[in-house]
Tab-separated table of C-alpha atoms in Angstrom:
chain	number	residue	atom	x	y	z
A	102	MET	CA	0.168	-0.267	-0.004
A	103	ARG	CA	0.385	3.768	-0.520
A	104	ILE	CA	-0.264	7.048	1.500
A	105	GLU	CA	-1.395	9.621	-0.746
A	106	GLN	CA	-3.523	12.831	1.161
A	107	ASP	CA	-6.784	14.583	-0.055
A	108	SER	CA	-8.694	17.491	0.655
A	109	MET	CA	-10.019	15.273	3.727
A	110	GLY	CA	-6.952	13.395	4.805
A	111	GLU	CA	-4.561	10.734	4.011
A	112	VAL	CA	-5.770	7.535	2.176
A	113	LYS	CA	-4.056	4.332	1.744
A	114	ILE	CA	-4.063	2.849	-2.172
A	115	PRO	CA	-2.690	-0.512	-3.720
A	116	ARG	CA	0.720	0.200	-4.311
A	117	ASN	CA	0.966	0.113	-7.785
A	118	ALA	CA	-3.273	1.652	-8.598
A	119	TYR	CA	-2.931	4.642	-11.155
A	120	TYR	CA	-5.693	6.375	-9.193
A	121	GLY	CA	-5.536	8.052	-6.267
A	122	PRO	CA	-7.336	8.917	-3.209
A	123	GLN	CA	-10.430	9.693	-3.949
A	124	THR	CA	-11.081	6.867	-6.328
A	125	GLN	CA	-9.647	4.588	-3.395
A	126	ARG	CA	-12.695	6.534	-0.702
A	127	ALA	CA	-15.388	5.682	-3.267
A	128	VAL	CA	-14.328	1.960	-3.493
A	129	ASP	CA	-14.553	1.917	0.792
A	130	ASN	CA	-17.388	3.734	0.226
A	131	PHE	CA	-19.692	1.488	-1.749
A	132	PRO	CA	-18.634	-2.466	-1.753
A	133	ILE	CA	-22.057	-2.722	-2.639
A	134	SER	CA	-23.075	-5.141	-6.217
A	135	GLY	CA	-18.990	-5.652	-7.244
A	136	ARG	CA	-20.210	-4.525	-10.485
A	137	GLN	CA	-17.797	-1.505	-12.132
A	138	ILE	CA	-19.481	1.104	-14.468
A	139	PRO	CA	-19.313	-0.046	-18.397
A	140	PRO	CA	-15.480	-0.496	-19.847
A	141	GLU	CA	-17.713	1.685	-21.914
A	142	LEU	CA	-19.060	3.455	-20.309
A	143	ILE	CA	-15.218	4.419	-19.508
A	144	HIS	CA	-13.941	4.521	-23.383
A	145	ALA	CA	-16.495	7.823	-23.239
A	146	ILE	CA	-14.926	9.021	-20.536
A	147	GLY	CA	-11.674	9.304	-21.872
A	148	LEU	CA	-13.052	10.297	-25.285
A	149	VAL	CA	-15.041	13.240	-23.412
A	150	LYS	CA	-11.452	14.234	-21.125
A	151	TRP	CA	-9.186	13.862	-24.298
A	152	ALA	CA	-11.573	16.599	-26.207
A	153	ALA	CA	-11.826	18.350	-23.709
A	154	ALA	CA	-7.448	18.972	-23.006
A	155	THR	CA	-7.155	19.151	-26.548
A	156	VAL	CA	-9.303	21.874	-26.881
A	157	ASN	CA	-7.877	23.392	-23.233
A	158	GLN	CA	-4.484	23.085	-25.222
A	159	GLN	CA	-5.820	24.789	-28.044
A	160	LEU	CA	-7.178	27.382	-25.785
A	161	GLY	CA	-4.452	28.435	-24.179
A	162	LEU	CA	-5.886	27.271	-20.546
A	163	LEU	CA	-3.375	25.427	-19.562
A	164	LYS	CA	-1.525	26.103	-16.583
A	165	ASN	CA	1.185	24.853	-13.823
A	166	ALA	CA	0.464	27.067	-10.669
A	167	ASP	CA	3.067	29.743	-11.909
A	168	LYS	CA	0.054	30.167	-14.244
A	169	GLU	CA	2.709	29.350	-16.696
A	170	PRO	CA	1.184	28.410	-19.855
A	171	PHE	CA	1.493	23.708	-19.963
A	172	SER	CA	4.563	22.795	-22.320
A	173	PHE	CA	4.017	21.018	-25.298
A	174	GLU	CA	5.337	17.990	-23.555
A	175	GLN	CA	3.091	18.853	-20.831
A	176	ALA	CA	-0.067	18.971	-22.770
A	177	ASP	CA	0.683	15.965	-24.576
A	178	ALA	CA	1.245	13.011	-22.061
A	179	LEU	CA	-2.157	14.879	-20.540
A	180	ILE	CA	-4.607	14.376	-24.288
A	181	ASN	CA	-2.207	11.211	-24.800
A	182	ALA	CA	-2.948	9.724	-21.635
A	183	ALA	CA	-6.702	10.539	-21.860
A	184	TRP	CA	-6.762	8.484	-25.515
A	185	GLU	CA	-4.804	5.739	-24.161
A	186	VAL	CA	-7.949	5.571	-21.354
A	187	TYR	CA	-10.267	5.989	-24.044
A	188	LYS	CA	-8.937	3.624	-26.112
A	189	GLY	CA	-9.278	0.987	-23.011
A	190	GLU	CA	-5.785	0.576	-21.773
A	191	PHE	CA	-6.307	1.326	-18.391
A	192	ASP	CA	-10.293	-0.093	-18.036
A	193	ALA	CA	-8.440	-2.405	-14.288
A	194	GLU	CA	-7.872	1.165	-12.691
A	195	PHE	CA	-11.466	1.436	-12.657
A	196	PRO	CA	-12.856	-0.463	-9.547
A	197	VAL	CA	-15.051	2.538	-8.119
A	198	ASP	CA	-18.386	0.789	-7.943
A	199	VAL	CA	-21.932	1.264	-10.149
A	200	TYR	CA	-24.198	2.086	-6.712
A	201	GLN	CA	-21.845	5.053	-6.127
A	202	THR	CA	-22.670	8.885	-6.300
A	203	GLY	CA	-25.506	9.911	-8.376
A	204	SER	CA	-24.155	12.304	-10.208
A	205	GLY	CA	-21.343	9.722	-10.702
A	206	THR	CA	-18.822	12.150	-9.394
A	207	SER	CA	-16.160	9.496	-8.248
A	208	SER	CA	-15.793	7.982	-11.519
A	209	ASN	CA	-14.812	11.388	-13.063
A	210	MET	CA	-12.379	11.959	-10.690
A	211	ASN	CA	-10.964	8.468	-10.878
A	212	ALA	CA	-10.178	8.637	-15.096
A	213	ASN	CA	-8.709	12.396	-13.611
A	214	GLU	CA	-7.159	10.534	-11.195
A	215	VAL	CA	-5.979	7.758	-13.692
A	216	ILE	CA	-5.526	10.447	-16.658
A	217	ALA	CA	-2.831	12.655	-13.669
A	218	ASN	CA	-0.778	9.896	-13.296
A	219	ARG	CA	-0.475	8.339	-16.188
A	220	ALA	CA	0.805	11.070	-17.907
A	221	ALA	CA	3.179	12.043	-15.803
A	222	GLU	CA	5.203	8.296	-15.885
A	223	LEU	CA	4.687	9.633	-20.105
A	224	LEU	CA	6.741	12.941	-19.120
A	225	GLY	CA	9.561	10.261	-17.079
A	226	GLN	CA	7.916	10.870	-13.979
A	227	SER	CA	7.136	9.352	-11.315
A	228	ARG	CA	3.492	8.589	-10.620
A	229	PHE	CA	4.062	8.415	-6.260
A	230	GLU	CA	5.326	11.608	-5.988
A	231	ASP	CA	3.626	13.930	-3.604
A	232	ARG	CA	3.792	17.222	-6.625
A	233	LYS	CA	3.133	15.797	-9.517
A	234	PRO	CA	3.413	17.547	-13.412
A	235	ILE	CA	-0.122	17.467	-14.521
A	236	HIS	CA	-3.407	17.989	-11.108
A	237	PRO	CA	-6.220	15.925	-11.478
A	238	ASN	CA	-8.828	18.323	-10.849
A	239	ASP	CA	-6.407	21.544	-12.269
A	240	HIS	CA	-5.297	20.044	-15.371
A	241	VAL	CA	-7.392	17.527	-16.714
A	242	ASN	CA	-10.818	18.160	-14.953
A	243	TYR	CA	-10.156	21.804	-16.227
A	244	GLY	CA	-12.895	23.382	-17.782
A	245	GLN	CA	-15.799	20.623	-16.393
A	246	SER	CA	-17.557	19.700	-13.671
A	247	THR	CA	-18.700	15.620	-13.529
A	248	ASN	CA	-22.250	17.590	-13.618
A	249	ASP	CA	-22.094	17.768	-17.917
A	250	THR	CA	-18.849	15.931	-18.714
A	251	PHE	CA	-20.426	12.450	-17.208
A	252	PRO	CA	-23.865	12.714	-18.724
A	253	THR	CA	-21.797	14.238	-21.917
A	254	ALA	CA	-20.210	10.437	-21.638
A	255	ILE	CA	-23.093	8.739	-20.836
A	256	HIS	CA	-24.910	9.615	-24.104
A	257	VAL	CA	-22.112	9.385	-25.857
A	258	ALA	CA	-21.002	5.351	-24.895
A	259	VAL	CA	-25.092	4.401	-25.745
A	260	ALA	CA	-25.072	6.200	-29.454
A	261	VAL	CA	-21.993	4.678	-30.230
A	262	ALA	CA	-22.612	1.487	-28.414
A	263	ILE	CA	-25.848	1.485	-30.955
A	264	HIS	CA	-23.929	1.973	-34.310
A	265	THR	CA	-21.714	0.245	-34.047
A	266	LYS	CA	-23.635	-3.258	-32.941
A	267	LEU	CA	-26.847	-3.254	-31.970
A	268	ILE	CA	-27.665	-1.771	-35.533
A	269	PRO	CA	-25.461	-4.120	-37.143
A	270	ALA	CA	-27.041	-7.230	-35.678
A	271	VAL	CA	-30.648	-6.417	-36.165
A	272	GLN	CA	-29.465	-5.778	-40.623
A	273	ARG	CA	-27.403	-8.575	-40.325
A	274	CYS	CA	-30.864	-10.977	-38.907
A	275	ALA	CA	-33.102	-8.722	-40.608
A	276	VAL	CA	-30.701	-9.658	-44.386
A	277	THR	CA	-31.012	-13.390	-43.341
A	278	LEU	CA	-34.331	-13.450	-42.411
A	279	LEU	CA	-35.165	-11.826	-46.050
A	280	LYS	CA	-33.001	-14.889	-48.070
A	281	LYS	CA	-35.141	-16.812	-46.295
A	282	ALA	CA	-38.377	-16.162	-46.957
A	283	GLU	CA	-37.120	-16.003	-50.471
A	284	LYS	CA	-36.198	-19.328	-50.671
A	285	TRP	CA	-38.886	-20.377	-49.138
A	286	GLY	CA	-42.136	-19.044	-51.604
A	287	ASP	CA	-42.855	-22.354	-52.269
A	288	VAL	CA	-43.580	-24.057	-49.042
A	289	LEU	CA	-47.193	-23.967	-48.472
A	290	LYS	CA	-48.684	-24.635	-45.207
A	291	ILE	CA	-51.642	-23.217	-42.807
A	292	GLY	CA	-51.577	-19.570	-41.025
A	293	ARG	CA	-52.998	-19.506	-37.695
A	294	THR	CA	-53.998	-16.800	-35.168
A	295	HIS	CA	-55.562	-16.726	-31.774
A	296	LEU	CA	-53.238	-20.232	-32.379
A	297	ALA	CA	-55.993	-21.286	-34.552
A	298	ASP	CA	-55.586	-23.084	-37.844
A	299	ALA	CA	-56.520	-19.979	-40.263
A	300	THR	CA	-55.790	-19.717	-44.553
A	301	PRO	CA	-52.456	-20.875	-45.545
A	302	LEU	CA	-50.031	-18.846	-46.990
A	303	THR	CA	-46.441	-19.838	-48.028
A	304	LEU	CA	-43.481	-19.894	-45.188
A	305	GLY	CA	-41.649	-18.178	-47.109
A	306	GLN	CA	-44.575	-14.860	-46.398
A	307	GLU	CA	-44.795	-16.051	-43.458
A	308	ILE	CA	-40.856	-15.352	-42.005
A	309	GLY	CA	-40.665	-12.096	-45.004
A	310	GLY	CA	-42.961	-10.277	-42.289
A	311	LEU	CA	-40.479	-11.565	-39.472
A	312	ALA	CA	-38.052	-10.472	-42.171
A	313	ARG	CA	-39.834	-7.078	-41.932
A	314	GLN	CA	-40.355	-6.175	-38.179
A	315	MET	CA	-36.554	-7.296	-37.887
A	316	GLU	CA	-35.477	-4.433	-40.623
A	317	LEU	CA	-38.207	-1.673	-38.767
A	318	ALA	CA	-36.045	-2.882	-35.687
A	319	SER	CA	-33.434	-1.716	-37.477
A	320	GLN	CA	-34.626	2.062	-38.159
A	321	ARG	CA	-35.902	2.001	-34.608
A	322	ALA	CA	-33.057	1.278	-33.426
A	323	LYS	CA	-31.156	4.449	-35.722
A	324	LEU	CA	-34.105	7.071	-34.809
A	325	ALA	CA	-32.190	5.620	-30.543
A	326	ILE	CA	-29.361	7.345	-30.855
A	327	GLU	CA	-30.810	10.841	-32.025
A	328	PRO	CA	-31.990	12.248	-28.853
A	329	LEU	CA	-27.996	11.090	-27.818
A	330	LEU	CA	-26.540	13.622	-29.531
A	331	GLU	CA	-27.021	17.109	-27.621
A	332	LEU	CA	-24.023	16.570	-24.736
A	333	PRO	CA	-24.568	17.965	-21.668
A	334	VAL	CA	-20.131	19.844	-21.949
A	335	GLY	CA	-20.080	23.186	-21.168
A	336	GLY	CA	-22.407	23.228	-18.876
A	337	THR	CA	-19.617	22.463	-15.922
A	338	ALA	CA	-21.629	22.464	-12.579
A	339	VAL	CA	-25.493	24.023	-12.778
A	340	GLY	CA	-26.010	24.444	-17.002
A	341	THR	CA	-23.788	28.291	-16.422
A	342	GLY	CA	-20.951	27.793	-17.708
A	343	ILE	CA	-19.166	28.330	-14.859
A	344	ASN	CA	-15.003	28.074	-15.229
A	345	THR	CA	-14.985	27.601	-18.824
A	346	HIS	CA	-14.611	29.098	-22.382
A	347	PRO	CA	-17.154	30.186	-23.783
A	348	MET	CA	-15.933	27.697	-27.381
A	349	PHE	CA	-15.456	24.820	-24.953
A	350	GLY	CA	-18.398	23.183	-25.305
A	351	ALA	CA	-18.908	23.879	-29.180
A	352	LYS	CA	-15.401	22.316	-29.212
A	353	VAL	CA	-15.499	19.623	-27.310
A	354	SER	CA	-18.140	18.457	-29.268
A	355	LYS	CA	-16.858	18.370	-32.353
A	356	LEU	CA	-13.485	17.252	-31.666
A	357	ILE	CA	-15.773	13.607	-29.906
A	358	ALA	CA	-18.261	13.740	-33.613
A	359	ASP	CA	-15.067	14.330	-35.516
A	360	GLN	CA	-13.962	11.246	-33.241
A	361	THR	CA	-17.137	8.851	-33.346
A	362	ARG	CA	-18.260	9.838	-36.471
A	363	LEU	CA	-21.797	10.527	-34.951
A	364	HIS	CA	-23.672	14.391	-34.877
A	365	PHE	CA	-23.095	15.328	-31.755
A	366	HIS	CA	-23.530	18.853	-30.675
A	367	GLU	CA	-23.250	21.048	-28.119
A	368	ALA	CA	-26.535	20.670	-26.569
A	369	VAL	CA	-29.113	23.291	-27.297
A	370	ASP	CA	-29.870	24.926	-23.084
A	371	HIS	CA	-27.389	23.625	-20.578
A	372	PHE	CA	-30.178	24.031	-17.611
A	373	GLU	CA	-31.764	20.969	-19.186
A	374	ALA	CA	-29.241	19.133	-20.874
A	375	ASN	CA	-27.493	18.917	-17.585
A	376	ALA	CA	-30.587	18.465	-15.337
A	377	GLN	CA	-32.505	15.950	-17.098
A	378	ARG	CA	-31.647	12.721	-18.545
A	379	ASP	CA	-34.617	12.723	-20.773
A	380	GLY	CA	-32.928	11.765	-23.427
A	381	LEU	CA	-31.236	8.697	-22.406
A	382	VAL	CA	-34.919	7.920	-21.126
A	383	ALA	CA	-36.097	8.427	-25.335
A	384	SER	CA	-33.310	6.347	-26.042
A	385	HIS	CA	-34.295	3.762	-24.265
A	386	ALA	CA	-37.775	3.208	-24.994
A	387	LEU	CA	-36.551	2.332	-28.505
A	388	LEU	CA	-34.280	-0.140	-27.189
A	389	LYS	CA	-37.485	-1.251	-25.679
A	390	SER	CA	-39.014	-1.674	-29.420
A	391	VAL	CA	-36.380	-3.426	-30.715
A	392	ALA	CA	-36.432	-5.896	-27.563
A	393	VAL	CA	-40.265	-6.705	-28.399
A	394	THR	CA	-39.426	-7.090	-31.771
A	395	LEU	CA	-36.616	-10.021	-31.114
A	396	LEU	CA	-38.359	-11.155	-28.000
A	397	ASN	CA	-41.495	-11.364	-30.855
A	398	VAL	CA	-39.326	-12.850	-33.639
A	399	ALA	CA	-37.428	-15.099	-31.348
A	400	ASN	CA	-40.732	-16.899	-30.146
A	401	ASN	CA	-42.567	-17.053	-32.643
A	402	ILE	CA	-39.521	-19.875	-34.395
A	403	ARG	CA	-39.079	-21.329	-31.401
A	404	ILE	CA	-43.108	-22.224	-31.317
A	405	LEU	CA	-42.701	-23.358	-34.838
A	406	SER	CA	-39.857	-24.925	-34.433
A	407	SER	CA	-41.843	-27.236	-31.305
A	408	GLY	CA	-41.888	-30.690	-31.992
A	409	PRO	CA	-40.567	-33.090	-33.454
A	410	ARG	CA	-43.287	-34.752	-33.485
A	411	CYS	CA	-45.795	-33.381	-30.609
A	412	GLY	CA	-45.805	-29.768	-32.003
A	413	PHE	CA	-45.642	-27.669	-35.713
A	414	HIS	CA	-41.864	-28.481	-35.689
A	415	GLU	CA	-42.975	-26.779	-39.497
A	416	ILE	CA	-38.960	-25.221	-38.984
A	417	LEU	CA	-36.060	-27.880	-38.809
A	418	LEU	CA	-33.534	-26.312	-35.973
A	419	ALA	CA	-29.836	-27.066	-36.130
A	420	ASP	CA	-28.813	-29.141	-33.025
A	421	LEU	CA	-26.684	-27.308	-30.481
A	422	GLN	CA	-26.781	-29.478	-27.080
A	423	PRO	CA	-28.725	-32.039	-25.264
A	424	GLY	CA	-31.806	-30.627	-23.773
A	425	SER	CA	-32.141	-32.368	-20.714
A	426	SER	CA	-30.905	-34.337	-17.957
A	427	ILE	CA	-33.220	-36.683	-17.453
A	428	MET	CA	-34.680	-37.330	-21.176
A	429	PRO	CA	-32.383	-39.138	-23.861
A	430	GLY	CA	-32.343	-37.544	-26.738
A	431	LYS	CA	-34.651	-33.893	-26.643
A	432	VAL	CA	-32.983	-30.972	-28.443
A	433	ASN	CA	-33.917	-27.547	-27.451
A	434	PRO	CA	-34.185	-24.124	-29.349
A	435	VAL	CA	-31.748	-23.208	-26.960
A	436	LEU	CA	-30.509	-19.141	-28.558
A	437	CYS	CA	-34.845	-18.070	-28.734
A	438	GLU	CA	-34.602	-18.821	-25.189
A	439	SER	CA	-31.503	-16.766	-25.066
A	440	LEU	CA	-32.025	-13.999	-27.040
A	441	MET	CA	-35.581	-14.195	-25.919
A	442	GLN	CA	-33.757	-13.220	-21.643
A	443	ALA	CA	-32.062	-11.494	-22.542
A	444	ALA	CA	-34.812	-9.229	-24.084
A	445	ALA	CA	-36.791	-9.329	-21.512
A	446	LYS	CA	-34.244	-8.002	-19.771
A	447	ALA	CA	-33.678	-5.231	-21.852
A	448	ILE	CA	-37.654	-4.538	-20.926
A	449	GLY	CA	-37.109	-4.645	-17.779
A	450	ASN	CA	-34.478	-1.508	-17.697
A	451	ASP	CA	-36.509	0.066	-19.644
A	452	THR	CA	-38.549	0.085	-16.555
A	453	THR	CA	-35.524	1.468	-14.345
A	454	ILE	CA	-34.309	3.906	-16.743
A	455	ALA	CA	-37.445	5.788	-16.520
A	456	LEU	CA	-38.176	5.907	-12.653
A	457	ALA	CA	-34.115	6.888	-12.384
A	458	GLY	CA	-35.201	9.755	-15.364
A	459	SER	CA	-38.029	11.586	-13.579
A	460	VAL	CA	-37.964	10.372	-10.152
A	461	GLY	CA	-33.394	11.018	-10.361
A	462	GLY	CA	-33.396	15.040	-11.591
A	463	GLN	CA	-33.847	17.282	-9.478
A	464	PHE	CA	-33.843	21.420	-10.275
A	465	GLN	CA	-29.981	20.631	-12.304
A	466	LEU	CA	-29.451	17.522	-11.411
A	467	ASN	CA	-30.408	13.827	-11.747
A	468	ILE	CA	-28.324	11.865	-9.052
A	469	MET	CA	-28.823	8.645	-10.394
A	470	MET	CA	-26.724	8.432	-13.703
A	471	PRO	CA	-23.999	5.773	-12.977
A	472	LEU	CA	-27.146	3.772	-12.969
A	473	LEU	CA	-28.930	5.043	-15.761
A	474	ALA	CA	-25.662	4.019	-17.673
A	475	ASP	CA	-25.471	0.940	-16.481
A	476	ALA	CA	-28.961	-0.506	-17.404
A	477	ALA	CA	-29.115	1.528	-21.070
A	478	LEU	CA	-25.430	-0.608	-21.486
A	479	GLU	CA	-26.836	-3.187	-20.372
A	480	SER	CA	-29.607	-3.287	-22.949
A	481	VAL	CA	-27.653	-2.240	-26.014
A	482	SER	CA	-25.046	-5.234	-25.129
A	483	LEU	CA	-27.145	-8.197	-24.607
A	484	LEU	CA	-29.030	-6.856	-27.621
A	485	ALA	CA	-26.299	-6.944	-29.289
A	486	GLY	CA	-24.620	-10.081	-28.416
A	487	ALA	CA	-28.226	-12.686	-28.034
A	488	ALA	CA	-28.699	-11.460	-31.947
A	489	SER	CA	-25.577	-12.309	-33.307
A	490	LEU	CA	-25.267	-15.225	-32.057
A	491	PHE	CA	-29.388	-15.460	-32.955
A	492	GLU	CA	-28.355	-15.437	-36.072
A	493	GLU	CA	-25.042	-17.675	-36.838
A	494	LYS	CA	-26.481	-20.469	-34.743
A	495	CYS	CA	-30.399	-20.358	-35.281
A	496	LEU	CA	-31.119	-18.216	-37.885
A	497	ARG	CA	-28.385	-18.818	-40.603
A	498	THR	CA	-28.927	-22.792	-39.948
A	499	MET	CA	-32.838	-23.034	-39.838
A	500	GLU	CA	-33.773	-25.285	-42.612
A	501	PRO	CA	-37.702	-25.749	-43.310
A	502	ASN	CA	-39.831	-28.814	-43.042
A	503	GLY	CA	-41.707	-29.000	-46.989
A	504	ASP	CA	-43.882	-32.039	-45.988
A	505	LYS	CA	-45.014	-31.037	-42.635
A	506	CYS	CA	-46.370	-27.727	-43.600
A	507	LEU	CA	-47.946	-28.966	-46.359
A	508	GLU	CA	-49.958	-31.523	-44.332
A	509	GLY	CA	-51.456	-29.140	-41.552
A	510	VAL	CA	-52.827	-27.266	-45.206
A	511	GLU	CA	-54.138	-30.773	-46.583
A	512	LYS	CA	-55.828	-31.158	-42.842
A	513	SER	CA	-56.874	-27.719	-42.408
A	514	LEU	CA	-60.750	-26.681	-41.540
A	515	ALA	CA	-59.725	-23.235	-42.378
A	516	ILE	CA	-59.678	-24.408	-45.829
A	517	ALA	CA	-63.605	-24.075	-46.391
A	518	THR	CA	-62.989	-20.227	-45.648
A	519	GLY	CA	-62.346	-21.328	-50.176
A	520	LEU	CA	-66.065	-21.600	-50.031
A	521	ASN	CA	-67.600	-18.728	-49.014
A	522	THR	CA	-68.440	-16.686	-52.145
A	523	VAL	CA	-69.805	-20.269	-53.678
A	524	ILE	CA	-72.011	-21.556	-51.225
A	525	GLY	CA	-72.261	-18.548	-48.920
A	526	TYR	CA	-70.495	-18.233	-44.801
A	527	GLU	CA	-73.355	-20.686	-43.216
A	528	LYS	CA	-73.593	-23.213	-45.437
A	529	ALA	CA	-69.490	-23.861	-45.299
A	530	ALA	CA	-69.146	-23.180	-41.478
A	531	MET	CA	-71.449	-26.545	-41.166
A	532	ILE	CA	-69.063	-28.160	-43.911
A	533	VAL	CA	-66.181	-27.267	-41.761
A	534	LYS	CA	-68.147	-28.935	-38.399
A	535	LYS	CA	-68.248	-31.846	-40.084
A	536	ALA	CA	-65.144	-32.318	-41.404
A	537	PHE	CA	-63.705	-31.839	-37.589
A	538	ARG	CA	-66.649	-34.608	-35.976
A	539	GLU	CA	-66.590	-37.118	-38.922
A	540	ASP	CA	-62.103	-36.664	-39.411
A	541	LYS	CA	-62.589	-36.000	-42.596
A	542	THR	CA	-61.612	-33.370	-44.268
A	543	ILE	CA	-62.948	-30.973	-46.481
A	544	ARG	CA	-62.725	-31.976	-50.055
A	545	GLU	CA	-64.197	-35.162	-48.792
A	546	ILE	CA	-67.285	-33.865	-47.352
A	547	CYS	CA	-68.004	-31.752	-50.221
A	548	ASP	CA	-67.153	-34.837	-52.412
A	549	ALA	CA	-69.829	-36.375	-50.615
A	550	GLU	CA	-72.509	-33.763	-50.345
A	551	GLN	CA	-71.971	-32.891	-54.143
A	552	VAL	CA	-72.080	-29.304	-53.600
A	553	ALA	CA	-70.160	-28.009	-56.029
A	554	PRO	CA	-69.373	-28.605	-59.507
A	555	PRO	CA	-65.584	-30.962	-58.975
A	556	GLU	CA	-63.965	-28.733	-61.386
A	557	VAL	CA	-65.320	-25.255	-59.004
A	558	LEU	CA	-64.710	-26.892	-55.913
A	559	ASP	CA	-60.736	-27.055	-57.767
A	560	GLU	CA	-60.955	-23.895	-57.570
A	561	ALA	CA	-62.621	-22.733	-55.135
A	562	LEU	CA	-60.425	-25.154	-52.861
A	563	ASP	CA	-57.338	-24.622	-54.509
A	564	PRO	CA	-55.076	-23.287	-50.999
A	565	TRP	CA	-52.904	-21.311	-53.993
A	566	LYS	CA	-55.388	-18.874	-55.034
A	567	MET	CA	-56.127	-18.132	-51.867
A	568	ILE	CA	-52.494	-17.268	-51.264
A	569	ARG	CA	-52.561	-15.318	-54.293
A	570	PRO	CA	-55.965	-13.307	-54.460
A	571	LYS	CA	-55.197	-10.312	-56.771
A	572	GLU	CA	-53.447	-12.911	-59.152
């Protein structure tokens, strides 16, 4: 252990840690979940600190204790140290629990201390000396407050994760389903509404509907980025911009936008941007809709693959692992189940975010921001990860069971819908009831009762005519 001192006194810190006393106090104060803030958020904090240091140097605002401007070497060390945090080289140096101070101050200071100590190293000096060439508050945190930079990092982390992880995963699902739909256009099957037999369609048409769901989900994921593009940086403590340059927020936002290739920009109103996390709430509401789609598609495929003898069994899924510890040979739709669970968790996270966004924000600050960040990033990570595996190991390898699909059409009573225009609804309903009662097909009853000439029945009961009535 080593001993360092802050404004509250001496603190014992692990000997080789890059963080300092304020981080250690938070570690001691919040041994709650054992979960650190997500890596994506750590990297986003590093990006914000990199942009802030770059802008402060450009504006000539970084000065030593003697008021002399930073040397090129000092500024370069600070900027490079922040860049290394952004690139994930110091994730292990962020030990503070998610359930910490609600503003995220502990994690902001964690970053400030790590960057300051790493910058000292880059300058060829010991990071264990009391007097260091770069100070966590005076230099790394210059022109900033946790209250504007931490929510800025949240917006950046979530938007980047949606853009780089979730949208591609959902798009891959859509593309794969569309390819299956085109390939399965001649697989005739029975439709189902209310889980009851309905008129026929093709398996390609059914899967095409799922593909369109995924396409729309991808569009909603893109829309989820929009509410995050206004960045609070530049508002400092309460939105007034105290202790920062008037151009700081705009310039930092521009650098972040250039680096991420997302259209981030300075908030229109810093009082709103500091105080409320409505944008994150709106963003996650759209992510919830994506989760609903993923859960629905996975559940439909799970049910269509049920069997093999006592279920629908119209889709064949790859055998991935034994499904039971007691029933030999049983195989389950595990990828569907995995995605459904991930989606359910994301839907639950939406309630957490709505509550934290509303109750957590009073006056000039939301005090549930670490939780908001953790829940939102968890949702993106779970949905993206589960959807990627679902596409790779389930959608890509599934095949149609054409014989089983056709069997359903031949046995279906709903095929009688084609008789409505020939003999009327009431008489057709009587034929349906008789066919069910006598365990016969609709065609068998129609032939026995001679309800219409054979050529008329051929036309009326042709399932292909039913699925393409406009042709």
